[in-house]
Short mmCIF file of C-alpha atoms and ligand atoms in Angstrom, two decimals:
data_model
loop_
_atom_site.label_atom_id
_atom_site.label_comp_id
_atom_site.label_asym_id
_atom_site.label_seq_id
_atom_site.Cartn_x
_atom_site.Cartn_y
_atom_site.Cartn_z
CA UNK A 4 -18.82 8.73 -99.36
CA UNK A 5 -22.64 9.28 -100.04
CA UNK A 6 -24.02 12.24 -101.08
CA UNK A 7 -26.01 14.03 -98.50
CA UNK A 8 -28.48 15.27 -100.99
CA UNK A 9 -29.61 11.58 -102.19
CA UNK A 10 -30.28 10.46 -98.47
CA UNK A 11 -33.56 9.90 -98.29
CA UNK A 12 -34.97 9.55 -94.48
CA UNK A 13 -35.83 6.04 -92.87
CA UNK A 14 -39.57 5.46 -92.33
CA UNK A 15 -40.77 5.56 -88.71
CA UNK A 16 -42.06 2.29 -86.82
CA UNK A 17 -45.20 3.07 -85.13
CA UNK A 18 -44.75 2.57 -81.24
CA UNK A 19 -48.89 1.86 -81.77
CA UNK A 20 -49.31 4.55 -79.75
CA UNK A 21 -49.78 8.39 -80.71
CA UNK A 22 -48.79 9.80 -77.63
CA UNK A 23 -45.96 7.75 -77.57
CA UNK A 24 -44.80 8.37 -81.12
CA UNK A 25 -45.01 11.92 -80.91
CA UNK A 26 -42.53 12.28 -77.52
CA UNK A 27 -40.05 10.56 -79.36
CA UNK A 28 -40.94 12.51 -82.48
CA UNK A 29 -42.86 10.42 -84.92
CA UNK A 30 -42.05 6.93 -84.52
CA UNK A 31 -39.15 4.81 -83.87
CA UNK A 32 -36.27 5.01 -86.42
CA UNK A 33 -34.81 1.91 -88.02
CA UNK A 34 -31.73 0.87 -86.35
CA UNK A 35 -32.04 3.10 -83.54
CA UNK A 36 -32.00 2.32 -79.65
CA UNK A 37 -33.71 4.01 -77.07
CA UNK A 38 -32.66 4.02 -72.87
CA UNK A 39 -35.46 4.19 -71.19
CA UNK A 40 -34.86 5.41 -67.05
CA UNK A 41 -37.03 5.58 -64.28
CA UNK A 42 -37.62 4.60 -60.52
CA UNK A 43 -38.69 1.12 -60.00
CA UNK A 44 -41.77 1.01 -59.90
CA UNK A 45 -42.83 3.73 -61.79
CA UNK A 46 -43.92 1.27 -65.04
CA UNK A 47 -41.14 1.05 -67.32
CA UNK A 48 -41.77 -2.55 -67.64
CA UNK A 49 -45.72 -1.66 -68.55
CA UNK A 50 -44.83 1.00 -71.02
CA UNK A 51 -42.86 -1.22 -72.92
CA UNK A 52 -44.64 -4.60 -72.65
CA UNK A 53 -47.53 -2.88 -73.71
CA UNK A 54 -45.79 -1.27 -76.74
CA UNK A 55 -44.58 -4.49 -77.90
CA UNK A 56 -48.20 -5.83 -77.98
CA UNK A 57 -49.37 -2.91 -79.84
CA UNK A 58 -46.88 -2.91 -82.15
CA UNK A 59 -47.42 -7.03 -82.54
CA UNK A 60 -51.21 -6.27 -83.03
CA UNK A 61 -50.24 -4.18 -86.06
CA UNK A 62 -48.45 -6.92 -87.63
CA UNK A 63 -45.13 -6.51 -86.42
CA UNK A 64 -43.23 -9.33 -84.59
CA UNK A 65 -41.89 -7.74 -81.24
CA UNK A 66 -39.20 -9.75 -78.54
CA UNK A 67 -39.70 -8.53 -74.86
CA UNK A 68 -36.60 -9.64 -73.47
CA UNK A 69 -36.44 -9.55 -69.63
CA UNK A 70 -33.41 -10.90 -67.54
CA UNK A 71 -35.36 -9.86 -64.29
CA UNK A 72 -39.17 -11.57 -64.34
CA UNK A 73 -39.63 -15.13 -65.47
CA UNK A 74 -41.96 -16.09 -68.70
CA UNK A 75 -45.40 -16.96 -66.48
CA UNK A 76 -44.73 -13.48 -64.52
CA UNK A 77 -44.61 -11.82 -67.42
CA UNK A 78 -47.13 -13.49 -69.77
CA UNK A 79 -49.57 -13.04 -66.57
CA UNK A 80 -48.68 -8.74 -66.46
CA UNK A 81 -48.98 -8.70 -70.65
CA UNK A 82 -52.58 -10.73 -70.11
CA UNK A 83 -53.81 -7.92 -67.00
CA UNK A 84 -52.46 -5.25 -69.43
CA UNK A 85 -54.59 -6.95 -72.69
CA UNK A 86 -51.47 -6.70 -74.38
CA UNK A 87 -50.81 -10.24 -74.28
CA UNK A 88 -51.58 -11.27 -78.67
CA UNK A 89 -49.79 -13.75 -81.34
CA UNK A 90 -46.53 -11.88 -82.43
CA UNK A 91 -45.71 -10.28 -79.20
CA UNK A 92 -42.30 -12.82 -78.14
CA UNK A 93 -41.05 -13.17 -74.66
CA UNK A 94 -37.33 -14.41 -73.95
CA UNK A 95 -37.34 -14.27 -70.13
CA UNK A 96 -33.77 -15.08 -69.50
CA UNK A 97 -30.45 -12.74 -68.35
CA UNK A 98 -28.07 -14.61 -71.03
CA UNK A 99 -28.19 -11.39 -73.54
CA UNK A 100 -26.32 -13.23 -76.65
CA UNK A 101 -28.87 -16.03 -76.31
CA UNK A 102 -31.54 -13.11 -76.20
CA UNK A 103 -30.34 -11.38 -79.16
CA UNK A 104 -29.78 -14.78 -80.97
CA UNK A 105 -33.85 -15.07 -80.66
CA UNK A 106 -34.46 -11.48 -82.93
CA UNK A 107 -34.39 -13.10 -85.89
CA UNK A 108 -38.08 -12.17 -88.13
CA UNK A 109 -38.63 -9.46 -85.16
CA UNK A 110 -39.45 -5.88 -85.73
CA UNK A 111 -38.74 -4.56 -82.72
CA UNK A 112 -37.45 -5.42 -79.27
CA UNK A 113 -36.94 -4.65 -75.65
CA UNK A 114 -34.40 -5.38 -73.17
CA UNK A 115 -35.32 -5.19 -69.41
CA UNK A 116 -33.56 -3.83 -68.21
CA UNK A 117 -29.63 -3.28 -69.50
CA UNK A 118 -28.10 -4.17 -65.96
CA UNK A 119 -30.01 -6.83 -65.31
CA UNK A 120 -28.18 -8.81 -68.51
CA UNK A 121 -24.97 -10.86 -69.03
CA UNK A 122 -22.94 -11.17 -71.70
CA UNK A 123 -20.47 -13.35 -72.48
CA UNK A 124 -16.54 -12.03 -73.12
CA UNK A 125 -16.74 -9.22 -70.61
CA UNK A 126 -15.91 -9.25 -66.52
CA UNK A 127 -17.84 -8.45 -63.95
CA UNK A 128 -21.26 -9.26 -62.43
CA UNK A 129 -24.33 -8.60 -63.69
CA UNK A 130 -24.76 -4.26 -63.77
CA UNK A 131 -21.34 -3.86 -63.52
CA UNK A 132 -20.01 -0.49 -65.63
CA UNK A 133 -18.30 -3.12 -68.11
CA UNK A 134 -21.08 -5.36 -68.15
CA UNK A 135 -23.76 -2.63 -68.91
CA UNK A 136 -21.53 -1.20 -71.80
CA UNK A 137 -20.91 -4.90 -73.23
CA UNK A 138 -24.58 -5.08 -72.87
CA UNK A 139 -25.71 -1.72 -74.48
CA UNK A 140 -23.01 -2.60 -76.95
CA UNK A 141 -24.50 -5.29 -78.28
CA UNK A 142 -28.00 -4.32 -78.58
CA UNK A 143 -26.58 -1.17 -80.18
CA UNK A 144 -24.93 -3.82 -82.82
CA UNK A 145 -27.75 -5.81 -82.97
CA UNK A 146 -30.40 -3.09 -83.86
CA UNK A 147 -28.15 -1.55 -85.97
CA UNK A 148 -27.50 -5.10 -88.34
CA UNK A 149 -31.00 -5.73 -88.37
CA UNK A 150 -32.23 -2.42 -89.13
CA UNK A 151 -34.89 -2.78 -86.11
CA UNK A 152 -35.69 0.11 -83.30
CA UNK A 153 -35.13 -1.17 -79.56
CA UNK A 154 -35.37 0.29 -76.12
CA UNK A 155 -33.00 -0.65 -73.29
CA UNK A 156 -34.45 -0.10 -69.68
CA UNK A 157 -32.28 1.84 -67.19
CA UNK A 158 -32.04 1.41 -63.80
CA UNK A 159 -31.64 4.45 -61.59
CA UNK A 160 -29.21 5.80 -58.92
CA UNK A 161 -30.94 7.52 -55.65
CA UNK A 162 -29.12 10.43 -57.53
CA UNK A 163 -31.62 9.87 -60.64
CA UNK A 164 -28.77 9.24 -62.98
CA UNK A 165 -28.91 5.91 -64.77
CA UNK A 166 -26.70 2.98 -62.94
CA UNK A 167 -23.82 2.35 -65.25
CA UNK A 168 -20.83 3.65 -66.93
CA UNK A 169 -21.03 7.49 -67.75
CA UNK A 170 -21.03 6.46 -71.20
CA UNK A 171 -24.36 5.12 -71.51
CA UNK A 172 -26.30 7.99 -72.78
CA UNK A 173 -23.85 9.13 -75.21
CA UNK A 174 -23.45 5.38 -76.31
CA UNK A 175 -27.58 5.23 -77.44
CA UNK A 176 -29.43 7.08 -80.45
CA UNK A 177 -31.72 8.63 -77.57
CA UNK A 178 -33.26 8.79 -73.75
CA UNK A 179 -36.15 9.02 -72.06
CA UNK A 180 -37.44 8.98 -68.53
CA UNK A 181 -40.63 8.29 -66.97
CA UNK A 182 -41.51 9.81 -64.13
CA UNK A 183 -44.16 10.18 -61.59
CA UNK A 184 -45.46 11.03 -57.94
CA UNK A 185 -45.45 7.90 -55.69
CA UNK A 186 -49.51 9.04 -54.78
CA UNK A 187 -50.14 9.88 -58.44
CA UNK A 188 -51.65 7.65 -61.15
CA UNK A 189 -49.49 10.14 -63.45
CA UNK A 190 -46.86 9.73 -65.23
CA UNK A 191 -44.62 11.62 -67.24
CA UNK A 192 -42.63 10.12 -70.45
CA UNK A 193 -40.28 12.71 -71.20
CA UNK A 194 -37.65 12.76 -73.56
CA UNK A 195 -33.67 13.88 -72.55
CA UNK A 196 -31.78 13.08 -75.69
CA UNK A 197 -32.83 12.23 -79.48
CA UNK A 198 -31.53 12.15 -82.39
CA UNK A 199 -33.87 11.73 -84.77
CA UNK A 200 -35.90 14.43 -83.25
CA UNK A 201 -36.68 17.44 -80.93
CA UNK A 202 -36.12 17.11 -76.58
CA UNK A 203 -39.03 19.48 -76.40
CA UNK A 204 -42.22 17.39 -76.47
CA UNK A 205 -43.96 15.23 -72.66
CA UNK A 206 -46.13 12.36 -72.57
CA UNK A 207 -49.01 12.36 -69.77
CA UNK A 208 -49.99 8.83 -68.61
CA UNK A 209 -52.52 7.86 -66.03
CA UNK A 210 -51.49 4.06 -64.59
CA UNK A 211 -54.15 1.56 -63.55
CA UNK A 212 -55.03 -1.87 -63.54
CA UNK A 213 -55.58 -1.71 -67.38
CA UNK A 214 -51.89 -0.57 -67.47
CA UNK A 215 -50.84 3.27 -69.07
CA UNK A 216 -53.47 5.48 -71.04
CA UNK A 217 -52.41 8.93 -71.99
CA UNK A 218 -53.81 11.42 -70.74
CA UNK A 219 -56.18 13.70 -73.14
CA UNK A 220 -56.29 17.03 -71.50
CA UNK A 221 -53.44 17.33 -69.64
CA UNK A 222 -53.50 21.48 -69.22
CA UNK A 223 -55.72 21.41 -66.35
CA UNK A 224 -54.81 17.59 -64.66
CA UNK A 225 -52.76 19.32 -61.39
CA UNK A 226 -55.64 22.23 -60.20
CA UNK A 227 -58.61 21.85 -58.33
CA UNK A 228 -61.04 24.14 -59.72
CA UNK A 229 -63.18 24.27 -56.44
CA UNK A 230 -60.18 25.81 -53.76
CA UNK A 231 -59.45 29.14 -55.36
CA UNK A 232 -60.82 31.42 -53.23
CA UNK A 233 -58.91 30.01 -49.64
CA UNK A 234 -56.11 32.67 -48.68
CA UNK A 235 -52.60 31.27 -49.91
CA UNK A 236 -53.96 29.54 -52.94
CA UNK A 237 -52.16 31.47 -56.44
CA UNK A 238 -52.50 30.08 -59.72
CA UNK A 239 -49.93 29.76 -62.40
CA UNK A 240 -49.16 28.18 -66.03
CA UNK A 241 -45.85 26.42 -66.16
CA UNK A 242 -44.36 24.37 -69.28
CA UNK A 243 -43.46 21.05 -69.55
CA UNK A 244 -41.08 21.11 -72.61
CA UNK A 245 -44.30 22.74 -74.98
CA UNK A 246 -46.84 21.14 -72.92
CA UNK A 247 -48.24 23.73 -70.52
CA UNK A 248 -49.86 23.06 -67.03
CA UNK A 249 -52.36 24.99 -64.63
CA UNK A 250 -50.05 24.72 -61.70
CA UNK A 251 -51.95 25.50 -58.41
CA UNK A 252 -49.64 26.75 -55.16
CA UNK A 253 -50.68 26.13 -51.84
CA UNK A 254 -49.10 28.12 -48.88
CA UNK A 255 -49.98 27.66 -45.24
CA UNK A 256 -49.18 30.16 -42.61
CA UNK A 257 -48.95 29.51 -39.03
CA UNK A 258 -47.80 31.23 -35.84
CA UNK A 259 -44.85 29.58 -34.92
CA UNK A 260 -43.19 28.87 -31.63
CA UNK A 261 -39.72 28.39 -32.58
CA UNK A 262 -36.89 31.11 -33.07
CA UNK A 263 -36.34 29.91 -36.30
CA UNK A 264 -40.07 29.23 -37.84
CA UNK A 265 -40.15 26.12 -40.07
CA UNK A 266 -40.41 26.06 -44.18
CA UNK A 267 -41.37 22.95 -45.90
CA UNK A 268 -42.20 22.31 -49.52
CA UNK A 269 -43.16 19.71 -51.56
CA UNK A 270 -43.28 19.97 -55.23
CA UNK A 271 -40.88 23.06 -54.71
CA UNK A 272 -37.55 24.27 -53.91
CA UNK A 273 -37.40 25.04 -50.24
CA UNK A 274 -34.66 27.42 -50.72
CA UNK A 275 -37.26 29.26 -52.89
CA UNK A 276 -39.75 29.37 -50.16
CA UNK A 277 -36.93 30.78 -48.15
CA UNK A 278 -35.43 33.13 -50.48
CA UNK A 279 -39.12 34.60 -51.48
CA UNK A 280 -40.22 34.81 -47.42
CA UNK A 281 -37.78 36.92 -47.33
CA UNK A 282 -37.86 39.47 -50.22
CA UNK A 283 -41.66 39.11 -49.12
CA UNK A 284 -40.35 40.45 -45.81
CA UNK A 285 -37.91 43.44 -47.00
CA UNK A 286 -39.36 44.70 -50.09
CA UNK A 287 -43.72 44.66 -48.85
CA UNK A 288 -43.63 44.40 -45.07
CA UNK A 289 -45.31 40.62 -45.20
CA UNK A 290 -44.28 39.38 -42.03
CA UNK A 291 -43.61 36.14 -42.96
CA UNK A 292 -41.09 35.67 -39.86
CA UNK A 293 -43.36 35.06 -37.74
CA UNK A 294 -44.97 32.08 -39.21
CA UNK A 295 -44.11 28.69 -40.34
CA UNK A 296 -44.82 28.16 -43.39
CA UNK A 297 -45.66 25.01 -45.98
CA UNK A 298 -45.91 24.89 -49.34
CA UNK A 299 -47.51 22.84 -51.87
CA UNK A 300 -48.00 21.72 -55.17
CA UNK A 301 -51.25 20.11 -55.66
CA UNK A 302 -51.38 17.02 -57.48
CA UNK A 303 -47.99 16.31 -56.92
CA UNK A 304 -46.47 18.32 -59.33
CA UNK A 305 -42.98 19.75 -59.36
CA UNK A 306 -42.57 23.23 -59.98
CA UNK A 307 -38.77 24.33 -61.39
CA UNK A 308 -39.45 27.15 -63.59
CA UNK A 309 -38.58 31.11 -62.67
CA UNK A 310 -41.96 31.41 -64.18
CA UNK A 311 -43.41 30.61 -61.03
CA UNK A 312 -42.05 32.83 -59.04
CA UNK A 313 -44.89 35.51 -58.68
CA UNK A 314 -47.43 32.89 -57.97
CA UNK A 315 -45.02 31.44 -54.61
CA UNK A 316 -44.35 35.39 -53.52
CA UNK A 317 -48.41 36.35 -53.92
CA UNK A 318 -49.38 32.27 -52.47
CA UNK A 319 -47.18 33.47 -49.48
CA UNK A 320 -48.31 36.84 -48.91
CA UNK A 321 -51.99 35.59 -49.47
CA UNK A 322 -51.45 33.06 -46.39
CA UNK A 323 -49.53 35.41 -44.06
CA UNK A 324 -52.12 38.26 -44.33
CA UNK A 325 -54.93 35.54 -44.81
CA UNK A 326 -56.30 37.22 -47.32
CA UNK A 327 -57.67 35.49 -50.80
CA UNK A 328 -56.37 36.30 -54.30
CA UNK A 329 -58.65 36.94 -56.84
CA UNK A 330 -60.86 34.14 -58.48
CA UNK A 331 -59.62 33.13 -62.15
CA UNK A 332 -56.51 34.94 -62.01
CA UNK A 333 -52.84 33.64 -63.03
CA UNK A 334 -49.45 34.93 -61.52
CA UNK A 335 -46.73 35.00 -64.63
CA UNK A 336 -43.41 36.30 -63.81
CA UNK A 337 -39.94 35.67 -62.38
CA UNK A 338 -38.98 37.32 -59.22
CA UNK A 339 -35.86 39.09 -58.57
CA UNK A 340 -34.48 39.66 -54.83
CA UNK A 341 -35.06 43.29 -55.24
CA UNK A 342 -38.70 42.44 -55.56
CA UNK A 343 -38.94 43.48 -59.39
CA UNK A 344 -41.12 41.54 -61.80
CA UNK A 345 -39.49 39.85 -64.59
CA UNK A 346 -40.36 38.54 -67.98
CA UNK A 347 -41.29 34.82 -68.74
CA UNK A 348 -40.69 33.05 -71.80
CA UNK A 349 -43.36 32.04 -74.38
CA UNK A 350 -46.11 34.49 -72.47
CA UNK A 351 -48.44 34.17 -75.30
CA UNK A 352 -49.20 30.68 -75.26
CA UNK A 353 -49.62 30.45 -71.41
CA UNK A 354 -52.04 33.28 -71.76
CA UNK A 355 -53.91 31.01 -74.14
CA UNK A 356 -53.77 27.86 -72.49
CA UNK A 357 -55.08 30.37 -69.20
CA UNK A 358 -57.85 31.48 -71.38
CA UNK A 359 -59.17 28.39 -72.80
CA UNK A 360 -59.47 27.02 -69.00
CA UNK A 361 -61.50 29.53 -68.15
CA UNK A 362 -59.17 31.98 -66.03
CA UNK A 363 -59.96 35.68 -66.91
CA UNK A 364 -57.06 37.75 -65.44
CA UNK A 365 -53.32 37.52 -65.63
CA UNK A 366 -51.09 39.09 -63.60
CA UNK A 367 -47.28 39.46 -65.52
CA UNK A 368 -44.18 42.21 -65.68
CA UNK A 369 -44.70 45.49 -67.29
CA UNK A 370 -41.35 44.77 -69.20
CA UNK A 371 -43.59 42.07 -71.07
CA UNK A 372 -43.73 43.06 -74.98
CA UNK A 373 -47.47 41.97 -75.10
CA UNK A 374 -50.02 43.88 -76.33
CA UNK A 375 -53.16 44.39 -73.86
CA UNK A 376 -55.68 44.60 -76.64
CA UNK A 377 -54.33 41.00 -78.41
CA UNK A 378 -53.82 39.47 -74.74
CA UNK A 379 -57.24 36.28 -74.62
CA UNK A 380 -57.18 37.58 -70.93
CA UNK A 381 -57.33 40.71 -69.00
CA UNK A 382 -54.01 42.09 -68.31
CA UNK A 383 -52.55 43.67 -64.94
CA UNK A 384 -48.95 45.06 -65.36
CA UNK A 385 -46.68 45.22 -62.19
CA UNK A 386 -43.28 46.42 -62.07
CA UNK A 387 -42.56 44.90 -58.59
CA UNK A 388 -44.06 43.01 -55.70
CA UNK A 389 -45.38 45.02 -53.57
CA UNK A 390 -47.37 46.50 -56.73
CA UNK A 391 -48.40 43.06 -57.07
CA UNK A 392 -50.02 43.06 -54.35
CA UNK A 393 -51.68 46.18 -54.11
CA UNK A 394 -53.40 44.97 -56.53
CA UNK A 395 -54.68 41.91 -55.93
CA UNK A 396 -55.00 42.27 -51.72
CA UNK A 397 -56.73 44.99 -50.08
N1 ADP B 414 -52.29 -5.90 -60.37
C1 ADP B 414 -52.04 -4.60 -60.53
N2 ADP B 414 -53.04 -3.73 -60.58
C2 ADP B 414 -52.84 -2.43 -60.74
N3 ADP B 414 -51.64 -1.86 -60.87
C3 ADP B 414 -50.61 -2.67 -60.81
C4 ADP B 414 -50.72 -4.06 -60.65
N4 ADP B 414 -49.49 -4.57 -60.65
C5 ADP B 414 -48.66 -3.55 -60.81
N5 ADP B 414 -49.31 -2.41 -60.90
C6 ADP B 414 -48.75 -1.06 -61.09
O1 ADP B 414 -47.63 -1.15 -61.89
C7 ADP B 414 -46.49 -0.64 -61.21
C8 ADP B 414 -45.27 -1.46 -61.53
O2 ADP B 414 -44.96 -1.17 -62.84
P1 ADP B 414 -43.68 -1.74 -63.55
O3 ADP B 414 -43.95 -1.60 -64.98
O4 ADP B 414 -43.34 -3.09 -63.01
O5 ADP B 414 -42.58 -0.71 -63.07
P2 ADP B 414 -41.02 -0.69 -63.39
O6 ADP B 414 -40.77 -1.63 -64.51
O7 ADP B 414 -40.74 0.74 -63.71
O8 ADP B 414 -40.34 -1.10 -62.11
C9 ADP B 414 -46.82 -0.70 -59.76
O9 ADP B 414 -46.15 0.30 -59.03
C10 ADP B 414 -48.32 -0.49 -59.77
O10 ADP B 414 -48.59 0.91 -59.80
MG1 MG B 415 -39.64 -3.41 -64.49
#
C-alpha cells in the first residue's frame, strides 16, 4: 500500500521534439509504451527513427528495433533523414527476445512494427492475434522493468483498426495514429488513448525528403486564400481536438442527364451532401435536383464535425444558383433537417482563430450565447437556412 499523497510524478523523456511532446502531453513517461497506427506508408517508420536520433543526440541511448527492414536499409533512411548519430542503436532482426535482450544502457526504444515480431513460447506465425499479444506483452514487461518509454508500431486493417487481438489498445499505456492524404505532404499525429495525459491535443507534419517537420501555422494550411469569390466556395473553422482549421468547401453544380443526378464527395460524408441537397430543396427552393453535384475539401482535408454543416448547405446553394458568397466570411453552425440553425461548440475560439486570419464576418445560429459587441468579427444571426441565405445571396 503507498500513500497516494507521497507519489510524486515520474519525469518526462523528451521525444526531442516539441510538437511531438506536447500530443502526447509533455514527454514520454518512464515505463510507459506507446502503439503507434497508421497506413503503410504514411511514415510511421520516419517518425520514430527520427525520434530515436533526436533523443540519442540529447544524450540518451535509443534501440530502433525493426523485424521488417534490414540494418543497411535502415541505416541508409536514418542517414537521408540526418538522424543517423552515435547513440541511436539499430537491431534489425524479427527475433523480439533477442531484440529486447539488446536494451540494456538504452533510454528508449522502438519496435517496428508489433506484428512483424516473433517470440519465442507462443503459436502462431508472425502477426498472429497470439503472437502480437506475446509480443506487446513483452515489450510492455520490458519497459516496465527498465523504467524506459517505448512505442510499438501498428499495422492497420482496410477497416483502420489495428491488425491484432482486440486487446491491444487496452493492453498499452496509450495510442496514437498518424494520418494523412495520399496527395498531401501532411500529416496528422493524433492521439486516441493516454494515460498520462489529455486525447485532446494534434500534431501537423509536412513529409519530405528531409523526413517530418511540424508544421508552424497550421490554422490556415487547408484554404486557398485566392478562390473565395467563385460561386460554391463557403468557408468554415473546424477543430481538430483544440487545434482549429480554416476548412474551405468546394461544391460544383452541373446539369445532369440522369434521373437520378450524381453526388460525390471527397473529404466529406456523401450522405451529408445528400441529406443537405435535400433540406436545400424543401426548406429554400434550391433546386439542387436537377444537378449533379461534387463536393470538396481542399487540401485534402476531412470534414466530420456538425459544425460544418452551414458552410456544405450555403457551398451548395452558392453552386446551384451560381452565385458567390461573400468575401472573408465563415459559415458556423449545425444544420437540422427542418432547416434550423444550430449551435456549435467552443464558438469563441473559432471566431478568434477566424479573426486572426483575416476573415471579417461570421455567419452562426441566433441560439448562440455570444455577445455581438465581444465577437473579434462581425456577427450575422440566422435562425434557419433559408435566412441564411437571404443574407448572404441576392
Ligand atoms: N527517398 C525519399 N525521398 C522522399 N520521401 C521519401 C523517400 N523515401 C520515402 N519517402 C517518404 O516516406 C514514406 C514512407 O515512410 P515510412 O516511414 O516508411 O512509412 P510507414 O513506416 O508508415 O510505412 C513514403 O511514402 C514517402 O512519402
Ligand atoms: Mg514502416
Amino acid at each position: 500500500m503507498v500513500d497516494a499523497s507521497s507519489v510524486v510524478p515520474p519525469e518526462r523523456v523528451s521525444s526531442g521534439s516539441p510538437e511531438f511532446d506536447r500530443v502526447i502531453g509533455g514527454g514520454w513517461v518512464p515505463g510507459g509504451i506507446f502503439l503507434l497506427g497508421g497506413q503503410p506508408g504514411i511514415g510511421k517508420s520516419t517518425l520514430l527513427l527520427q525520434t530515436c536520433g533526436r533523443m540519442a543526440l540529447r544524450g540518451l541511448r535509443t534501440l530502433y528495433i525493426s523485424g521488417e527492414e534490414s540494418a543497411s536499409q535502415v541505416a541508409l533512411r536514418a542517414k537521408r533523414l540526418n538522424a543517423a548519430c552515435t547513440g541511436l542503436d539499430l537491431f534489425c532482426d524479427s527475433d523480439l527476445g533477442a531484440a529486447l535482450g539488446a536494451l540494456q544502457g538504452h533510454g528508449f526504444f522502438v519496435v517496428d512494427s508489433v506484428q512483424a515480431m516473433r517470440s519465442d513460447g507462443s503459436e502462431g506465425w508472425a502477426g498472429s492475434p497470439g503472437q502480437v499479444r506475446a509480443a506487446a506483452q513483452m515489450c510492455i514487461k520490458a519497459a516496465k522493468e527498465r523504467d524506459i518509454p517505448g512505442v510499438l508500431v501498428g499495422h492497420i486493417t482496410k477497416e483502420g483498426r489495428i491488425a491484432g487481438p482486440m486487446l491491444l489498445e487496452h493492453m498499452v499505456d496509450g495510442v496514437l495514429t498518424f494520418s494523412g492524404d495520399d496527395y498531401s505532404p501532411y500529416r496528422m499525429l493524433r492521439v486516441n488513448k493516454n494515460r498520462f495525459g489529455s486525447t485532446d491535443e494534434l500534431g501537423i507534419f509536412e513529409m519530405s525528403e528531409e523526413g517530418l517537420a511540424p508544421v508552424k501555422d497550421v490554422s490556415g494550411l487547408y484554404w486557398n486564400r485566392a478562390e473565395q469569390s467563385v460561386p460554391g466556395v463557403a468557408m468554415t473553422v473546424v477543430l481538430e481536438g483544440s487545434q482549429p482549421l480554416v476548412a474551405e468547401i468546394q461544391a460544383l453544380a452541373n446539369g445532369t442527364a440522369f434521373p437520378y443526378p450524381k453526388r460525390t464527395g471527397r473529404g466529406i460524408d456523401m450522405n451529408k451532401i445528400q441529406l443537405f441537397s435535400a433540406v436545400l430543396e424543401k426548406r429554400c427552393s434550391v433546386g439542387c435536383g436537377l444537378f449533379d453535384i461534387y463536393v470538396n475539401v481542399a487540401g485534402g482535408l476531412a470534414v466530420r464535425e456538425p459544425a460544418a454543416d452551414l458552410a456544405l448547405c450555403t457551398a451548395l446553394a452558392s453552386a446551384v444558383r451560381d452565385v458567390a458568397l461573400p468575401e472573408k466570411c465563415v459559415f458556423l453552425g449545425e444544420v437540422g433537417l427542418a432547416g434550423e440553425i444550430r449551435p456549435v461548440i467552443r464558438l469563441a475560439r473559432r471566431l478568434q482563430e477566424a479573426a486572426r486570419l483575416g476573415f471579417t464576418r461570421a455567419v452562426i445560429s441566433s441560439r448562440e450565447d455570444v455577445k455581438a459587441k465581444k465577437a473579434p468579427i462581425e456577427i450575422i444571426r440566422a435562425a434557419t437556412l433559408s435566412e441564411v441565405l437571404k443574407a448572404v445571396m441576392r
